[in-house]
Structures are given as C-alpha cells and as structure tokens.
mmCIF file of C-alpha atoms in Angstrom:
data_model
loop_
_atom_site.group_PDB
_atom_site.id
_atom_site.type_symbol
_atom_site.label_atom_id
_atom_site.label_comp_id
_atom_site.label_asym_id
_atom_site.label_seq_id
_atom_site.Cartn_x
_atom_site.Cartn_y
_atom_site.Cartn_z
ATOM 1 C CA MET T 36 -21.387 88.926 24.836
ATOM 2 C CA ILE T 37 -24.301 87.239 25.454
ATOM 3 C CA SER T 38 -24.016 84.296 23.330
ATOM 4 C CA ASN T 39 -20.295 83.879 23.951
ATOM 5 C CA ARG T 40 -21.677 82.899 27.444
ATOM 6 C CA GLU T 41 -24.083 81.341 26.183
ATOM 7 C CA SER T 42 -21.897 79.499 23.953
ATOM 8 C CA ALA T 43 -19.204 79.043 27.030
ATOM 9 C CA ARG T 44 -21.904 77.569 29.489
ATOM 10 C CA ARG T 45 -23.517 75.287 26.736
ATOM 11 C CA SER T 46 -19.301 73.874 27.010
ATOM 12 C CA ARG T 47 -18.956 73.814 30.384
ATOM 13 C CA MET T 48 -22.717 71.405 30.877
ATOM 14 C CA ARG T 49 -21.532 69.339 27.435
ATOM 15 C CA LYS T 50 -18.261 69.042 29.445
ATOM 16 C CA GLN T 51 -19.653 68.224 32.249
ATOM 17 C CA GLN T 52 -22.635 65.488 31.047
ATOM 18 C CA HIS T 53 -19.375 63.756 29.491
ATOM 19 C CA LEU T 54 -17.875 64.000 32.838
ATOM 20 C CA ASP T 55 -20.783 62.043 34.502
ATOM 21 C CA GLU T 56 -20.887 59.710 31.309
ATOM 22 C CA LEU T 57 -16.921 58.593 31.857
ATOM 23 C CA LEU T 58 -18.332 58.805 35.779
ATOM 24 C CA ASN T 59 -20.934 55.967 35.601
ATOM 25 C CA GLN T 60 -18.619 53.824 33.013
ATOM 26 C CA VAL T 61 -16.030 54.099 35.502
ATOM 27 C CA ALA T 62 -18.396 52.867 38.379
ATOM 28 C CA GLN T 63 -20.330 50.199 35.785
ATOM 29 C CA LEU T 64 -16.686 48.835 35.230
ATOM 30 C CA GLN T 65 -15.659 48.256 39.205
ATOM 31 C CA GLN T 66 -19.036 46.430 39.014
ATOM 32 C CA ASP T 67 -18.373 44.298 36.410
ATOM 33 C CA ASN T 68 -14.499 43.441 37.704
ATOM 34 C CA SER T 69 -15.692 42.603 40.840
ATOM 35 C CA GLY T 70 -18.094 40.688 39.409
ATOM 36 C CA ILE T 71 -15.540 38.934 37.324
ATOM 37 C CA LEU T 72 -13.301 38.614 40.511
ATOM 38 C CA GLN T 73 -15.865 36.600 42.230
ATOM 39 C CA ARG T 74 -16.182 34.285 39.399
ATOM 40 C CA ILE T 75 -12.468 33.807 38.725
ATOM 41 C CA ASN T 76 -12.373 32.878 43.062
ATOM 42 C CA ALA T 77 -15.218 30.586 42.625
ATOM 43 C CA THR T 78 -13.607 29.307 40.029
ATOM 44 C CA ALA T 79 -10.064 29.009 41.888
ATOM 45 C CA GLU T 80 -12.208 27.148 44.572
ATOM 46 C CA VAL T 81 -13.885 25.054 42.834
ATOM 47 C CA TYR T 82 -10.960 23.996 40.899
ATOM 48 C CA VAL T 83 -8.219 23.186 44.648
ATOM 49 C CA ASN T 84 -11.151 21.098 45.707
ATOM 50 C CA VAL T 85 -11.167 18.985 42.479
ATOM 51 C CA GLU T 86 -7.578 19.216 42.514
ATOM 52 C CA SER T 87 -7.143 17.680 45.699
ATOM 53 C CA GLU T 88 -9.874 14.864 44.859
ATOM 54 C CA ASN T 89 -7.578 14.192 42.202
ATOM 55 C CA SER T 90 -4.508 13.811 44.472
ATOM 56 C CA ILE T 91 -6.817 11.568 47.478
ATOM 57 C CA LEU T 92 -7.705 9.252 44.693
ATOM 58 C CA ARG T 93 -4.516 9.174 42.394
ATOM 59 C CA ALA T 94 -2.940 8.078 46.264
ATOM 60 C CA GLN T 95 -6.212 5.456 46.722
ATOM 61 C CA MET T 96 -5.436 3.601 43.134
ATOM 62 C CA THR T 97 -1.495 3.675 44.000
ATOM 63 C CA GLU T 98 -2.107 1.520 46.813
ATOM 64 C CA LEU T 99 -4.613 -0.517 45.744
ATOM 65 C CA SER T 100 -2.553 -0.742 43.015
ATOM 66 C CA ASP T 101 0.058 -1.671 45.319
ATOM 67 C CA ARG T 102 -1.680 -4.121 47.408
ATOM 68 C CA LEU T 103 -3.286 -5.870 44.011
ATOM 69 C CA GLN T 104 0.733 -6.310 42.912
ATOM 70 C CA SER T 105 1.405 -7.463 46.440
ATOM 71 C CA LEU T 106 -1.634 -10.191 46.817
ATOM 72 C CA ASN T 107 -0.528 -11.415 42.932
ATOM 73 C CA SER T 108 3.049 -11.852 43.986
ATOM 74 C CA VAL T 109 1.373 -13.989 47.557
ATOM 75 C CA LEU T 110 -0.832 -15.696 45.185
ATOM 76 C CA HIS T 111 2.400 -16.802 42.408
ATOM 77 C CA ILE T 112 4.579 -17.738 45.804
ATOM 78 C CA ILE T 113 1.045 -20.495 46.695
ATOM 79 C CA GLU T 114 1.230 -21.657 43.581
ATOM 80 C CA GLU T 115 5.297 -22.296 43.534
ATOM 81 C CA VAL T 116 5.238 -23.831 47.264
ATOM 82 C CA SER T 117 2.310 -25.857 46.249
ATOM 83 C CA GLY T 118 2.568 -26.878 43.261
ATOM 84 C CA PHE T 119 -0.970 -26.056 42.458
ATOM 85 C CA SER T 120 -2.152 -24.071 39.646
ATOM 86 C CA MET T 121 -4.382 -21.421 40.567
ATOM 87 C CA ASP T 122 -6.098 -19.784 37.154
ATOM 88 C CA ILE T 123 -6.524 -16.066 38.499
ATOM 89 C CA PRO T 124 -6.983 -14.910 34.973
ATOM 90 C CA GLU T 125 -5.016 -11.292 34.789
ATOM 91 C CA ILE T 126 -7.104 -8.274 35.527
ATOM 92 C CA PRO T 127 -6.573 -5.464 32.887
ATOM 93 C CA ASP T 128 -5.907 -2.062 33.935
ATOM 94 C CA PRO T 129 -8.568 -0.196 32.432
ATOM 95 C CA LEU T 130 -5.562 3.182 32.962
ATOM 96 C CA LEU T 131 -3.225 1.207 30.490
ATOM 97 C CA LYS T 132 -5.958 1.220 27.638
ATOM 98 C CA PRO T 133 -7.997 4.007 28.162
ATOM 99 C CA TRP T 134 -10.352 2.815 25.280
ATOM 100 C CA GLN T 135 -10.407 -1.032 25.498
ATOM 101 C CA LEU T 136 -13.643 -2.320 27.677
ATOM 102 C CA PRO T 137 -12.119 -4.198 30.829
ATOM 103 C CA CYS T 138 -14.695 -7.496 29.879
ATOM 104 C CA PRO T 139 -14.730 -8.475 26.852
ATOM 105 C CA SER T 140 -17.726 -8.148 24.326
ATOM 106 C CA LEU T 141 -19.795 -10.681 23.732
ATOM 107 C CA PRO T 142 -21.385 -11.183 20.331
ATOM 108 C CA ILE T 143 -24.862 -10.073 19.836
ATOM 109 C CA THR T 144 -26.440 -13.059 17.759
ATOM 110 C CA ALA T 145 -30.028 -12.900 16.048
ATOM 111 C CA SER T 146 -32.588 -15.760 15.336
ATOM 112 C CA SER T 147 -34.523 -15.862 12.757
ATOM 113 C CA SER T 148 -38.131 -15.576 14.609
ATOM 114 C CA MET T 149 -36.896 -12.471 15.976
ATOM 115 C CA PHE T 150 -38.336 -10.645 12.923
ATOM 116 C CA GLN T 151 -41.517 -10.874 11.445
ATOM 117 C CA PHE T 152 -42.505 -10.599 7.775
#
C-alpha cells in the first residue's frame, strides 16, 4: 500500500514537472513570437518608407524626363526657325541601358617609360 502511494506521488510529481516545463516552453515561445512580431513590424515600416521614397523618385524622374523632352522640342523649334544647327549631343538614358556607362570610356595608354626594367 505504501509503495502504491509512493508510486502515485512520484507520478504526480513527474506530471507536475512536465506541466511546468510545458508552461515554461509556452512562455518562451510567446516571447519569441513577440520578438518576431516586433521585427516584422520594423521591417514593414522600413519597407513602407523605402516604397514611398521610390514613388517620389519615380515621380521626379518622370517630371525631369518630361522637362528634358520639352526643352529638346523647344531647341528643335529654335533650330528650325533660325536655321542654326545646334549640335547638342543626345544625353543617354541610363535607365534604358543600365549596364552601359553614360560617358564614353577612354582607352588608357601606357608609355614604355612607365615600366622600369
């Protein structure tokens, strides 16, 4: 009879210990979830800021492109009316060809006196 009571007591203790471990695990997981949620919110806020900045930059790019096109058309009209040829080089649009440099690259020449033997 004493051994049954002792066995039941040990069983209750194991169950209580297991329950305590599970409660600790729940608390830890809730804390982890809270940290993850904070990081998600911070990342979302940064994303919204970057997206709004991109929208502003796109609008500025569109406005500047329109102004450039307008100025080029004014120059062409002046050229036609005056008969004066205005040699204005076409400004490359780096957005159309992003891997092409906007300025022509110049070859680098080396003289033989550069190398000392």
